[in-house]
PDB file of C-alpha atoms in Angstrom:
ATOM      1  CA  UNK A   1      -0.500  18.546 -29.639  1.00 59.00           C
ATOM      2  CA  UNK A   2      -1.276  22.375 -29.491  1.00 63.00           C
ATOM      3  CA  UNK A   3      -3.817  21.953 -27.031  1.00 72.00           C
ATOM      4  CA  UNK A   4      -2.410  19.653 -25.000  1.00 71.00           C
ATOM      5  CA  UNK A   5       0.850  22.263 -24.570  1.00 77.00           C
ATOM      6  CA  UNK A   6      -1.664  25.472 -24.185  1.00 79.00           C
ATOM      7  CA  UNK A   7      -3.741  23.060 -21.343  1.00 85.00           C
ATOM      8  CA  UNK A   8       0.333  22.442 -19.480  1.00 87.00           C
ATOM      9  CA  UNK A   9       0.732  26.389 -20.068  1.00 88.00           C
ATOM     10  CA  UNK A  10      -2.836  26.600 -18.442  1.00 93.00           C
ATOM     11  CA  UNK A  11      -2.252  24.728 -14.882  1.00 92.00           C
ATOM     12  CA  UNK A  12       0.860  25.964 -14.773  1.00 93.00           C
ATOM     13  CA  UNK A  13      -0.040  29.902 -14.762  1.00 95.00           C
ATOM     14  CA  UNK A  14      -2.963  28.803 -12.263  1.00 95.00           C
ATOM     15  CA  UNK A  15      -0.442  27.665  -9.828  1.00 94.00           C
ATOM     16  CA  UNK A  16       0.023  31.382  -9.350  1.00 95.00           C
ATOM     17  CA  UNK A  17      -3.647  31.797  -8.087  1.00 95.00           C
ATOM     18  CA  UNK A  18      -3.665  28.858  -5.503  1.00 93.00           C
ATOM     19  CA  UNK A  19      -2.555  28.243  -1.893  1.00 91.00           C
ATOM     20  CA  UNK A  20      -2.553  31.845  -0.550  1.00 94.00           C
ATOM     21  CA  UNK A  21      -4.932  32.503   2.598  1.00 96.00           C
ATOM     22  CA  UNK A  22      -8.114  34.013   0.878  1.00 97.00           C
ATOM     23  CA  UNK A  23      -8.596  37.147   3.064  1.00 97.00           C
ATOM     24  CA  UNK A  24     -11.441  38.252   1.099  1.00 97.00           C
ATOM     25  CA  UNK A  25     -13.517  35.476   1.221  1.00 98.00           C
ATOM     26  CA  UNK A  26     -13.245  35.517   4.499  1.00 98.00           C
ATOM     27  CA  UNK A  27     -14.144  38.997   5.111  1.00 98.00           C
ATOM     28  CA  UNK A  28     -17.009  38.294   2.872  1.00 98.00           C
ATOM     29  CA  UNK A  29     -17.885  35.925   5.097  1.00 98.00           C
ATOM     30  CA  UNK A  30     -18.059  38.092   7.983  1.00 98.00           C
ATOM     31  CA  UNK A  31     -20.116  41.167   6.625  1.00 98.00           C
ATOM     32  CA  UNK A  32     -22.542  38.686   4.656  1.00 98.00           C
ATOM     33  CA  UNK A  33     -23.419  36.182   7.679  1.00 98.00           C
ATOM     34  CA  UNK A  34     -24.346  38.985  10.617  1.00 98.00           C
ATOM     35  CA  UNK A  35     -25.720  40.813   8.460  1.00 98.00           C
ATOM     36  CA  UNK A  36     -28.430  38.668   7.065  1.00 98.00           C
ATOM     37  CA  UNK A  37     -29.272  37.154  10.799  1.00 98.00           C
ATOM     38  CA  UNK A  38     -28.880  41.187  12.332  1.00 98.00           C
ATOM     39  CA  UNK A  39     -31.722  42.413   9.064  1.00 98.00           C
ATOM     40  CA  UNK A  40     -34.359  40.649  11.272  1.00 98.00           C
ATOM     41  CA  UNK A  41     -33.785  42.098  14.601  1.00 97.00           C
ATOM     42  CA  UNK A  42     -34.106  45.587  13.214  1.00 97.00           C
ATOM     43  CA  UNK A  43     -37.046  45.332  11.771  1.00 97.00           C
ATOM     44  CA  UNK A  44     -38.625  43.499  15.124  1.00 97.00           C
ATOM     45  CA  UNK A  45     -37.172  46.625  16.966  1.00 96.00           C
ATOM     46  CA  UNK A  46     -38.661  49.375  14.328  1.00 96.00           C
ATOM     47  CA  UNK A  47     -35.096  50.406  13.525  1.00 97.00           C
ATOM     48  CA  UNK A  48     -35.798  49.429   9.536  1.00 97.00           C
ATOM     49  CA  UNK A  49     -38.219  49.228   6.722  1.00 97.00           C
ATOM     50  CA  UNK A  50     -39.547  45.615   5.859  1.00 95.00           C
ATOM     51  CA  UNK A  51     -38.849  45.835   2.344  1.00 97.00           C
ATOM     52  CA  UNK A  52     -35.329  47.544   2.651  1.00 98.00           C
ATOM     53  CA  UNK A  53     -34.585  44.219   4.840  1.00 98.00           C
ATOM     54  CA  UNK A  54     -35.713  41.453   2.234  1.00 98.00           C
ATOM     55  CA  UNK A  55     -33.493  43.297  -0.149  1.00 98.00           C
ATOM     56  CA  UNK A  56     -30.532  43.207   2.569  1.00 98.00           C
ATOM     57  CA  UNK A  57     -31.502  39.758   3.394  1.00 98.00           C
ATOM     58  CA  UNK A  58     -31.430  38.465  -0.454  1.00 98.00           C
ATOM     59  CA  UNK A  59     -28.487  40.307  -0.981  1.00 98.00           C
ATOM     60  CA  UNK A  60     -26.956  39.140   2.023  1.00 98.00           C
ATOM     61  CA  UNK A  61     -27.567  35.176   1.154  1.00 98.00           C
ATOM     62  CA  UNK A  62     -26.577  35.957  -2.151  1.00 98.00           C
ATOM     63  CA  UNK A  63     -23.282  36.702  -1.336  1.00 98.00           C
ATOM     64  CA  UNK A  64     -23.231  34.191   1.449  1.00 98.00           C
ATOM     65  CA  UNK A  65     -23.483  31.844  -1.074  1.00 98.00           C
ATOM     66  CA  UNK A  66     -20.489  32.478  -2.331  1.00 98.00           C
ATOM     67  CA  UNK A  67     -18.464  31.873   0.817  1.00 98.00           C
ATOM     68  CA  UNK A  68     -20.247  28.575   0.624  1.00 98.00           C
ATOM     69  CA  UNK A  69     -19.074  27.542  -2.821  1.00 98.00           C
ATOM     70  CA  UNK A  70     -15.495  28.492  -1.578  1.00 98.00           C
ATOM     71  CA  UNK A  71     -15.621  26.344   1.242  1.00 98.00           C
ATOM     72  CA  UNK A  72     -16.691  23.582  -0.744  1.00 97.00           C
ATOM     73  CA  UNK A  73     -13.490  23.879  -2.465  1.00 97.00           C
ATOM     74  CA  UNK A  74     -11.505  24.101   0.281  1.00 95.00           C
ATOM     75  CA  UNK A  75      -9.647  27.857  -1.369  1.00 96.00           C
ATOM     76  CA  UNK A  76     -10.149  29.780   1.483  1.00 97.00           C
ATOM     77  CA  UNK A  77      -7.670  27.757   3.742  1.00 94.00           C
ATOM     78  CA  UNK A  78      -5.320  27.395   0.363  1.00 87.00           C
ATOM     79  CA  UNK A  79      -2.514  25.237   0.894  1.00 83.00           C
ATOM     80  CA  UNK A  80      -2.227  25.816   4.540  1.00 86.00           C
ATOM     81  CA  UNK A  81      -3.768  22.915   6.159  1.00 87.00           C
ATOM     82  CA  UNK A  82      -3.321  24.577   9.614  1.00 91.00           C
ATOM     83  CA  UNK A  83      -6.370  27.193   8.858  1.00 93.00           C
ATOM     84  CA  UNK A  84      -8.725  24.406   7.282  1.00 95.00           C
ATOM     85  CA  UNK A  85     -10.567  25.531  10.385  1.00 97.00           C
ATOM     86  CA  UNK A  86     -11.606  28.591   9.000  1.00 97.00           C
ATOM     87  CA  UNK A  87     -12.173  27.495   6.130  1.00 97.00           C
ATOM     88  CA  UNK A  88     -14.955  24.605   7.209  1.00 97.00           C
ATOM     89  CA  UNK A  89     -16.020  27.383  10.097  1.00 98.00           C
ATOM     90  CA  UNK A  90     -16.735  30.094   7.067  1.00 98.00           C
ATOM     91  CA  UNK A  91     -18.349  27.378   5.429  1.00 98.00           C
ATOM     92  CA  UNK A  92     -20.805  26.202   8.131  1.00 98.00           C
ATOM     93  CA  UNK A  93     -21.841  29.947   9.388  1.00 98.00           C
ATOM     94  CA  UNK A  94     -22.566  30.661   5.409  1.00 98.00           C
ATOM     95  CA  UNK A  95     -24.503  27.584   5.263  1.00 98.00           C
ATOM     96  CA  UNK A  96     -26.828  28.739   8.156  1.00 98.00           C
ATOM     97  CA  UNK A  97     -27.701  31.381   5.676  1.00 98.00           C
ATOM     98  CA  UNK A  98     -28.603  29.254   2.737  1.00 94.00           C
ATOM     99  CA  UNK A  99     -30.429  26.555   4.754  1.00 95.00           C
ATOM    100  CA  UNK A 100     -28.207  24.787   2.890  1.00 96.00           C
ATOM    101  CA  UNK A 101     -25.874  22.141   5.190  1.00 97.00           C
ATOM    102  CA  UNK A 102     -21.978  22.304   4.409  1.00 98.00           C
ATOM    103  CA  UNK A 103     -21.735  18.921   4.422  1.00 97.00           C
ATOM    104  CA  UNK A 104     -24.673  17.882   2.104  1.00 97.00           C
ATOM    105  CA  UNK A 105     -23.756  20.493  -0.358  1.00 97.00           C
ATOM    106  CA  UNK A 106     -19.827  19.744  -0.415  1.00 97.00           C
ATOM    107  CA  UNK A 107     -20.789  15.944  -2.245  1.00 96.00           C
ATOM    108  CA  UNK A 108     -23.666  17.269  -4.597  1.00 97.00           C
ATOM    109  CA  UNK A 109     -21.667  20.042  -5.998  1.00 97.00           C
ATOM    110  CA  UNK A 110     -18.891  17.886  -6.386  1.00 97.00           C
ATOM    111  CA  UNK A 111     -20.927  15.410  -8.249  1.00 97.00           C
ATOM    112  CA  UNK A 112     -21.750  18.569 -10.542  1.00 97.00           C
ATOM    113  CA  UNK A 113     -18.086  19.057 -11.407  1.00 97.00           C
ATOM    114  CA  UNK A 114     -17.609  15.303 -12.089  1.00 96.00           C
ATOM    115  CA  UNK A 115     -20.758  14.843 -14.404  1.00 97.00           C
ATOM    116  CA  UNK A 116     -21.203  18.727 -15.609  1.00 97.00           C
ATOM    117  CA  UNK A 117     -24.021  18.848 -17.700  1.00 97.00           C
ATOM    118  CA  UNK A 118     -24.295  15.015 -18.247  1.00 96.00           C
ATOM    119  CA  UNK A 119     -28.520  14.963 -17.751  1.00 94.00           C
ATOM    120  CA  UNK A 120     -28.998  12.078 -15.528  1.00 94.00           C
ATOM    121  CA  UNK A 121     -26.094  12.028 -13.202  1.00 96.00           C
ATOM    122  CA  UNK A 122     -25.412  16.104 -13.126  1.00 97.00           C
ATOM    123  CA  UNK A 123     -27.160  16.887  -9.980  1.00 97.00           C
ATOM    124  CA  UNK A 124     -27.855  20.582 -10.774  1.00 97.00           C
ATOM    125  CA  UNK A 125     -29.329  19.780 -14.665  1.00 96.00           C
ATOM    126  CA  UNK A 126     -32.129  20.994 -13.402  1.00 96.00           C
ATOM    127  CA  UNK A 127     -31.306  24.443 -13.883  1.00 97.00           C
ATOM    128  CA  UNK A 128     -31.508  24.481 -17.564  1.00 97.00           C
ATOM    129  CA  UNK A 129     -35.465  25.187 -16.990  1.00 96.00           C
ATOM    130  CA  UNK A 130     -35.014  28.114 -15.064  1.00 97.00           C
ATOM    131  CA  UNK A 131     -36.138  30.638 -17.869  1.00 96.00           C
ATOM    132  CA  UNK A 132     -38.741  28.180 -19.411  1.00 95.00           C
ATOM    133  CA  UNK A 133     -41.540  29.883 -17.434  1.00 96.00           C
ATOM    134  CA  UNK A 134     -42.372  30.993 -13.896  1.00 95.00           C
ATOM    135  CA  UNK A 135     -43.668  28.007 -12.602  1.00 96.00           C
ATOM    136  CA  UNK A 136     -40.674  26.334 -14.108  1.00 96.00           C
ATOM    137  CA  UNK A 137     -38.714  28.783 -12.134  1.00 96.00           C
ATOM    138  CA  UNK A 138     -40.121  27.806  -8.856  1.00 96.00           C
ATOM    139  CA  UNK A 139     -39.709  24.057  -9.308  1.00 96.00           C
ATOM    140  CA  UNK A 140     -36.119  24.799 -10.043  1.00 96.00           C
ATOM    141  CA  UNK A 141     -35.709  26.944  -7.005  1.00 96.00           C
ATOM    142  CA  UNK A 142     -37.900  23.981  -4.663  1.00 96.00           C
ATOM    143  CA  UNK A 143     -35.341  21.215  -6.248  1.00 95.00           C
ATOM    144  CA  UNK A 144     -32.188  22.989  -6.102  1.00 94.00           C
ATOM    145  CA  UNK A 145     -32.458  22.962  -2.319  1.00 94.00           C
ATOM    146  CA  UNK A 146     -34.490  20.005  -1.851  1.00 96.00           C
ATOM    147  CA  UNK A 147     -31.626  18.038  -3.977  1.00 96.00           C
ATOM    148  CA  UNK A 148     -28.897  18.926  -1.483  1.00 95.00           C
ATOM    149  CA  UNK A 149     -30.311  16.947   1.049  1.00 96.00           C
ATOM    150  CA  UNK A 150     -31.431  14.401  -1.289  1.00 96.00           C
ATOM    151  CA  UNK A 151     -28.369  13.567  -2.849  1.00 96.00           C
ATOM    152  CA  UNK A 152     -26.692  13.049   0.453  1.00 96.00           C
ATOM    153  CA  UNK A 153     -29.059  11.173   1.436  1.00 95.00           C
ATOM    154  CA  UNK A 154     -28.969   8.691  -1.138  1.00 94.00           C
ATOM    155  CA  UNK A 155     -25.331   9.083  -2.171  1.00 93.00           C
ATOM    156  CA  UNK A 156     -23.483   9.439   1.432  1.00 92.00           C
ATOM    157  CA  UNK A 157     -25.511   8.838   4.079  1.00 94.00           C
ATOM    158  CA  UNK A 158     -25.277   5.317   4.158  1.00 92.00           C
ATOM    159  CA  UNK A 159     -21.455   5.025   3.741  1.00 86.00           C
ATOM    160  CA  UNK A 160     -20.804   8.057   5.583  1.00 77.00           C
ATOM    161  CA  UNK A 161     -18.969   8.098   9.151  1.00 88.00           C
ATOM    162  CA  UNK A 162     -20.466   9.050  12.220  1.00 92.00           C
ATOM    163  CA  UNK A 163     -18.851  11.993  12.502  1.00 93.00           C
ATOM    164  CA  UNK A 164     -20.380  13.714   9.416  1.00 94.00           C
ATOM    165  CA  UNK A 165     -23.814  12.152   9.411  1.00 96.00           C
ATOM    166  CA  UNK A 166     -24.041  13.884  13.167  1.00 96.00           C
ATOM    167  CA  UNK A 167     -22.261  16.972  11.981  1.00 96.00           C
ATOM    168  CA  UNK A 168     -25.007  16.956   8.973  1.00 97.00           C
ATOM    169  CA  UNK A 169     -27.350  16.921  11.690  1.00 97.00           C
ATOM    170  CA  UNK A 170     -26.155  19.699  13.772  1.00 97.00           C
ATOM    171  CA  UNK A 171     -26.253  21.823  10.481  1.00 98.00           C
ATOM    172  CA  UNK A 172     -29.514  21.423  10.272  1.00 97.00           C
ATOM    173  CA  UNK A 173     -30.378  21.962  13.532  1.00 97.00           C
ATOM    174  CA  UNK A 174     -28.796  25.202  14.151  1.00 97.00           C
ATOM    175  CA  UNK A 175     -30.073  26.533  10.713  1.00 97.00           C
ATOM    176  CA  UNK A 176     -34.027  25.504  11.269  1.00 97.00           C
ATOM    177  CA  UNK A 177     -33.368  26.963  15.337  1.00 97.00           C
ATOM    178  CA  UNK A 178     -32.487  29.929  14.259  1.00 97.00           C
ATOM    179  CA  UNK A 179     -35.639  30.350  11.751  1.00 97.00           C
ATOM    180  CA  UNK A 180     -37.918  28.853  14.515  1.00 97.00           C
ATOM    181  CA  UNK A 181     -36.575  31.559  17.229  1.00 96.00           C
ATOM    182  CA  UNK A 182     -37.265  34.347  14.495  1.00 96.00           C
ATOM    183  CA  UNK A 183     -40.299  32.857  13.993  1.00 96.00           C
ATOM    184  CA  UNK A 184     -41.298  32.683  17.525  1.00 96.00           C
ATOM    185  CA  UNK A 185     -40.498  36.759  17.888  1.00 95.00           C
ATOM    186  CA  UNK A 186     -42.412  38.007  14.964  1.00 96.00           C
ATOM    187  CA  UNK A 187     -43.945  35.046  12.999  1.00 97.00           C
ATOM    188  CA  UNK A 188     -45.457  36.650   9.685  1.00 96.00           C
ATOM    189  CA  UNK A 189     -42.690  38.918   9.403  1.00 96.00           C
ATOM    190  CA  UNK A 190     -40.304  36.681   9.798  1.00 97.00           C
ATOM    191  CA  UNK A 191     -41.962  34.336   7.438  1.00 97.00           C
ATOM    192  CA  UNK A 192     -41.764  37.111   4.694  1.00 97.00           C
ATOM    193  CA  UNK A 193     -38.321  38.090   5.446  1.00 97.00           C
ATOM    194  CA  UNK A 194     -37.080  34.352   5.302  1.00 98.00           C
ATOM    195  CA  UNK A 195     -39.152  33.281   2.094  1.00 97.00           C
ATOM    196  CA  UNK A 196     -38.796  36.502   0.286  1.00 97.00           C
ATOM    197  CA  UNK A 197     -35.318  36.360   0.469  1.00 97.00           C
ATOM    198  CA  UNK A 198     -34.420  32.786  -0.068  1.00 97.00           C
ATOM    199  CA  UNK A 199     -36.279  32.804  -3.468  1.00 96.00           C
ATOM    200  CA  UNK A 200     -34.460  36.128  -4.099  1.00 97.00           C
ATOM    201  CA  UNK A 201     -31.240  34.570  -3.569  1.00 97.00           C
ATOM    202  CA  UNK A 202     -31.754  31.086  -4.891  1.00 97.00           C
ATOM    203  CA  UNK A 203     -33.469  32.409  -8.172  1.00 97.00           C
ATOM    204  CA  UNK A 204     -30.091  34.800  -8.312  1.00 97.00           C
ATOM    205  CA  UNK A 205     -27.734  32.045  -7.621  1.00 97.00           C
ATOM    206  CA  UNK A 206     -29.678  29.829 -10.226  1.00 97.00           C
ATOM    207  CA  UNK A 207     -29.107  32.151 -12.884  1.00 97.00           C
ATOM    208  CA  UNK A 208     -25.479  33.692 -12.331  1.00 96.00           C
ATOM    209  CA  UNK A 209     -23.710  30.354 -11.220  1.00 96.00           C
ATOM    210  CA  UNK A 210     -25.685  27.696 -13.440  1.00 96.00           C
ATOM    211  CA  UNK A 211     -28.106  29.023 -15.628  1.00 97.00           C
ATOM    212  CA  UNK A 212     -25.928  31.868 -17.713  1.00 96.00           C
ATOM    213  CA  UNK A 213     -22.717  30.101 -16.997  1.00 97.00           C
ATOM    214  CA  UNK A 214     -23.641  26.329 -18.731  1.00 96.00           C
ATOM    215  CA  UNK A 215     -26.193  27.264 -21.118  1.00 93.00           C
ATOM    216  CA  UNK A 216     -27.334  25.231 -23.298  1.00 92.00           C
ATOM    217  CA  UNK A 217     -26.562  22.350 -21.103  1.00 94.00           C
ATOM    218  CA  UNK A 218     -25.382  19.781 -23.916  1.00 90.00           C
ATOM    219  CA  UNK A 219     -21.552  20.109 -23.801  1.00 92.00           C
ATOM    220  CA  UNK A 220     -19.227  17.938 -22.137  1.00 93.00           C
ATOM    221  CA  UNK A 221     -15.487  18.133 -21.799  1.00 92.00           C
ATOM    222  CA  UNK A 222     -13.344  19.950 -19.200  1.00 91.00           C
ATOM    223  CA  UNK A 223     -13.142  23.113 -21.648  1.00 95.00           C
ATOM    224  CA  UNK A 224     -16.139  23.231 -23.391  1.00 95.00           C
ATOM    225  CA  UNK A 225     -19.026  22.594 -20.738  1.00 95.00           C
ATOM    226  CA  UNK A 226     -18.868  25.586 -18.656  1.00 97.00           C
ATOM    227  CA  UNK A 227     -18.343  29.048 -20.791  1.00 97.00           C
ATOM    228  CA  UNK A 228     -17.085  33.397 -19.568  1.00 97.00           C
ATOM    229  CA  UNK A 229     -19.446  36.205 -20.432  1.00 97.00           C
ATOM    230  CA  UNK A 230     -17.305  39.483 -21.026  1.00 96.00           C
ATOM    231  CA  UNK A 231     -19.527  43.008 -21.347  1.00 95.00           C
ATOM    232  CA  UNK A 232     -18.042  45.818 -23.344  1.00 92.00           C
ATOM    233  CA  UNK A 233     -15.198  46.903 -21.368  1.00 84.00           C
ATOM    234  CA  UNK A 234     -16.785  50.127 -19.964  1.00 85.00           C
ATOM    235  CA  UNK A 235     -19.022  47.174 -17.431  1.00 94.00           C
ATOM    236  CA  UNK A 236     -17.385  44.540 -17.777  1.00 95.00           C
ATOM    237  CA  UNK A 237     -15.243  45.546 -14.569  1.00 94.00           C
ATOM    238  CA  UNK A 238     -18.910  46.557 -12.759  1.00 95.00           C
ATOM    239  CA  UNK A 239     -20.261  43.607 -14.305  1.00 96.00           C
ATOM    240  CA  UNK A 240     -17.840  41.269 -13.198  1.00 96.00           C
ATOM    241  CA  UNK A 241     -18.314  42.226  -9.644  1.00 96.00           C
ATOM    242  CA  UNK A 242     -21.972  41.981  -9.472  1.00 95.00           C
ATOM    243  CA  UNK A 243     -22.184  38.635 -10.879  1.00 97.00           C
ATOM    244  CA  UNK A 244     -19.112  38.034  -7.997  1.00 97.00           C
ATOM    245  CA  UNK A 245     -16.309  37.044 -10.654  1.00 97.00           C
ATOM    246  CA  UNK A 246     -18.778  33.787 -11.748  1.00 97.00           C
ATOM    247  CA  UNK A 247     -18.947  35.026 -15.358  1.00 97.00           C
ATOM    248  CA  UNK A 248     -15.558  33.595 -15.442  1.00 98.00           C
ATOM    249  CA  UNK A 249     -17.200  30.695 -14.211  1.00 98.00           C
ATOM    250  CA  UNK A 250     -14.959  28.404 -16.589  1.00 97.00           C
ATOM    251  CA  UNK A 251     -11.766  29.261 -14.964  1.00 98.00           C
ATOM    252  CA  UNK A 252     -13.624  27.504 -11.918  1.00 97.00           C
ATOM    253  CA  UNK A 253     -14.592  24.506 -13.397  1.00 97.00           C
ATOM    254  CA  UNK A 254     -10.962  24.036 -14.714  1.00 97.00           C
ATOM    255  CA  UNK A 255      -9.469  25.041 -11.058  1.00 97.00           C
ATOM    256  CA  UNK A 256     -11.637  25.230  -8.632  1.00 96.00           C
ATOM    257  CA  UNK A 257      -8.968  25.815  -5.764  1.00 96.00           C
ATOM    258  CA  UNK A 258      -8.491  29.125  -8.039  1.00 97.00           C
ATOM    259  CA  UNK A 259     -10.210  31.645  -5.266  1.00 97.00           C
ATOM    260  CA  UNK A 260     -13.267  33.679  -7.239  1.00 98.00           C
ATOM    261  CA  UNK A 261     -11.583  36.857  -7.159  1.00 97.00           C
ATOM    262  CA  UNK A 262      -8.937  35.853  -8.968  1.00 97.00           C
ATOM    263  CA  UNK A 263     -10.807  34.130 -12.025  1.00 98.00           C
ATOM    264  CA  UNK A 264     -10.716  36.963 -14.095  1.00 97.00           C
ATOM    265  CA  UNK A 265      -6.546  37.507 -13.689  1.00 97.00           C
ATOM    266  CA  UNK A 266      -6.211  34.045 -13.965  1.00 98.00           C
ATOM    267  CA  UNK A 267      -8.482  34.120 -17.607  1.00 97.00           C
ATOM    268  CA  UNK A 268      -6.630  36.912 -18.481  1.00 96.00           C
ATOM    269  CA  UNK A 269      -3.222  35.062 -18.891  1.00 95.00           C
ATOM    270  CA  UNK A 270      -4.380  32.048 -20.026  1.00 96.00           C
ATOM    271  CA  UNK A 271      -7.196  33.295 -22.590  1.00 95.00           C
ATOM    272  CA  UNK A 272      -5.360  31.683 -25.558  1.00 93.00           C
ATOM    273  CA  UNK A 273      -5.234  28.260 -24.221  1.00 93.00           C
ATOM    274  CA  UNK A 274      -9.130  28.181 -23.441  1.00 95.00           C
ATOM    275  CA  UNK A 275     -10.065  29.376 -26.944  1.00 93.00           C
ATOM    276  CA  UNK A 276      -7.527  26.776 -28.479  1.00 91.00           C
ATOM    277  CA  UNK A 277      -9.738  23.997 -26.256  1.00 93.00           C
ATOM    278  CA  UNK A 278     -12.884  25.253 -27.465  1.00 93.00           C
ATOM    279  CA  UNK A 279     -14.220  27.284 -24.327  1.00 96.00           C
ATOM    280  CA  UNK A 280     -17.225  28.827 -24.886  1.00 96.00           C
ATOM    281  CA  UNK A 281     -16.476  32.842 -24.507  1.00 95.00           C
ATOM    282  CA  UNK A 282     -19.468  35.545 -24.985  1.00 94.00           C
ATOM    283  CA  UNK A 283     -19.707  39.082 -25.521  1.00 92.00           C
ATOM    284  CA  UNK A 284     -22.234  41.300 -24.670  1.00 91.00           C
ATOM    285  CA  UNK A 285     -23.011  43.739 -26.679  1.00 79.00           C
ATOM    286  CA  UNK A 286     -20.928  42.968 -29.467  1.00 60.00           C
ATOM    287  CA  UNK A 287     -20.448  40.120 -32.207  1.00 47.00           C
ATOM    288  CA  UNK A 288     -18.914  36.984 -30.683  1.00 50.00           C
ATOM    289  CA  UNK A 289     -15.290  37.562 -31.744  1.00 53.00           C
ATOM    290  CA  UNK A 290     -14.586  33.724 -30.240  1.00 48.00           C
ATOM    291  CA  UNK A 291     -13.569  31.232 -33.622  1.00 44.00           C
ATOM    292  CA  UNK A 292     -16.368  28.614 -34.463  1.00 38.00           C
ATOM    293  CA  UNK A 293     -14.031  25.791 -33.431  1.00 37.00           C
ATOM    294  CA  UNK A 294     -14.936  27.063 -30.033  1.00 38.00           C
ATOM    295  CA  UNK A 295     -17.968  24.545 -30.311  1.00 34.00           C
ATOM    296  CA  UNK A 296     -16.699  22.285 -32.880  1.00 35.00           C
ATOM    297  CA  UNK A 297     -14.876  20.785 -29.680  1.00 36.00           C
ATOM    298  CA  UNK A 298     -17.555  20.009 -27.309  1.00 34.00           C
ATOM    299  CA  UNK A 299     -17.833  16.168 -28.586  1.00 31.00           C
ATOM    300  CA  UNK A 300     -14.686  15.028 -28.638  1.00 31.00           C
TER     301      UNK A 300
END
């Protein structure tokens, strides 16, 4: 009975964190995206250093990335169905970054919040090998792109409409034009700048939304499969940033119309309910001062 009345408490505090017109995500969105496609053109025109560009472009797709995830959620619009048009056109010009289609990635990471961590029907289980060696690294980094188009594919395309197979389509043809035009002005350094920074970014998003978030990948249960990281609290505000509020990844899998820079206000308030429901909460640094039940929870 306790945790069902700390779970009520819990949606209805993060009622308080959705529908509002996310103004940062957007501007996000609008530093993130020109910058990563501008990085080339300097470098073409002399104007900046190759390697200072893959570490603008990597950083650039990292954080696109996140506009991406938003979109998927539909928390950038918020309750205001009138600006759902900026929140699918954030999504699309984020996903010309990634390489990764809107559309395809909208039902595979949607399929990872209905089967989180479940090993044959999570689509992103892969992940758990990330760390198990380098070349394991690089077969998670080829599969977690290769899987967005593969799960559509096999999931959607079939029963899809029209509409969003052709949209699909356009996604992907506006995302491999823009990397053939590139590629046309300066081949090899374009090649560099592209593949340098995609495994950047993907081996970054790997780690900070899936890897760290849902180790060790054998709990399930809306509370207890996806777990916060806290540093002392000196970092923890720097850290939280960096890692772009996802090591409060937890308060996203239990609301993800909760915008990402308001996990950690949101975890903040409702804290008590999430250790009464066994979510998994780490601390750097520092013994684990979460209760053992924490895991005692994660087969019911």
């Amino acid at each position: 009975m306790k945790q069902a009345s700390d779970d009520k408490a819990a949606k209805l505090a993060a009622k308080d964190y959705m529908g509002s017109f996310a103004w940062p995500t957007v501007l996000l969105c609008l530093v993130a995206v020109p910058t990563y496609w501008v990085t080339p053109i300097l470098v073409y025109s002399e104007l900046l250093n190759g390697w200072v560009a893959l570490l603008i472009m990597s950083l650039a797709a990292y954080l696109s990335y996140t506009v991406l995830h938003e979109s998927v959620h539909g928390s950038i619009a918020g309750g205001r169905s009138s600006l759902r048009w900026v929140n699918e056109g954030c999504g699309y010009l984020a996903a010309t970054v990634m390489a990764i289609p809107l559309t395809a990635h909208r039902h595979e990471h949607l399929a990872h919040h209905r089967h989180t961590n479940q090993p044959n029907n999570d689509p992103d289980h892969h992940v758990a090998n990330l760390l198990a060696s380098p070349l394991a690294a690089v077969r998670v980094m080829i599969q977690g792109v290769a899987t967005q188009y593969t799960y559509y594919f096999k999931h959607r395309w079939s029963a899809g409409h029209f509409k969003q197979n052709t949209i699909l389509c356009v996604e992907i043809g506006i995302a491999t034009g823009l990397r053939l035009l590139m590629l046309f002005i300066n081949p090899w350094v374009s090649l560099a700048l592209f593949l340098g920074s995609a495994m950047a970014s993907i081996w970054l998003i790997a780690l900070f939304f899936a890897f760290l978030v849902h180790k060790p990948y054998d709990r399930m249960g809306r509370y207890v499969d996806t777990g916060v990281v806290i540093a002392p609290a000196g970092l923890n505000a720097i850290m939280t940033r960096l890692w772009l509020f996802q090591n409060y990844h937890a308060i996203h899998h239990l609301f993800p119309r909760v915008p990402f820079y308001q996990y950690q206000r949101l975890f903040n308030r409702i804290e008590p309910a999430m250790r009464a429901n066994g979510t998994p909460i780490r601390y750097l640094g520092a013994a684990d001062r979460s209760p053992a039940s924490h895991y005692s929870n994660a087969s019911r």
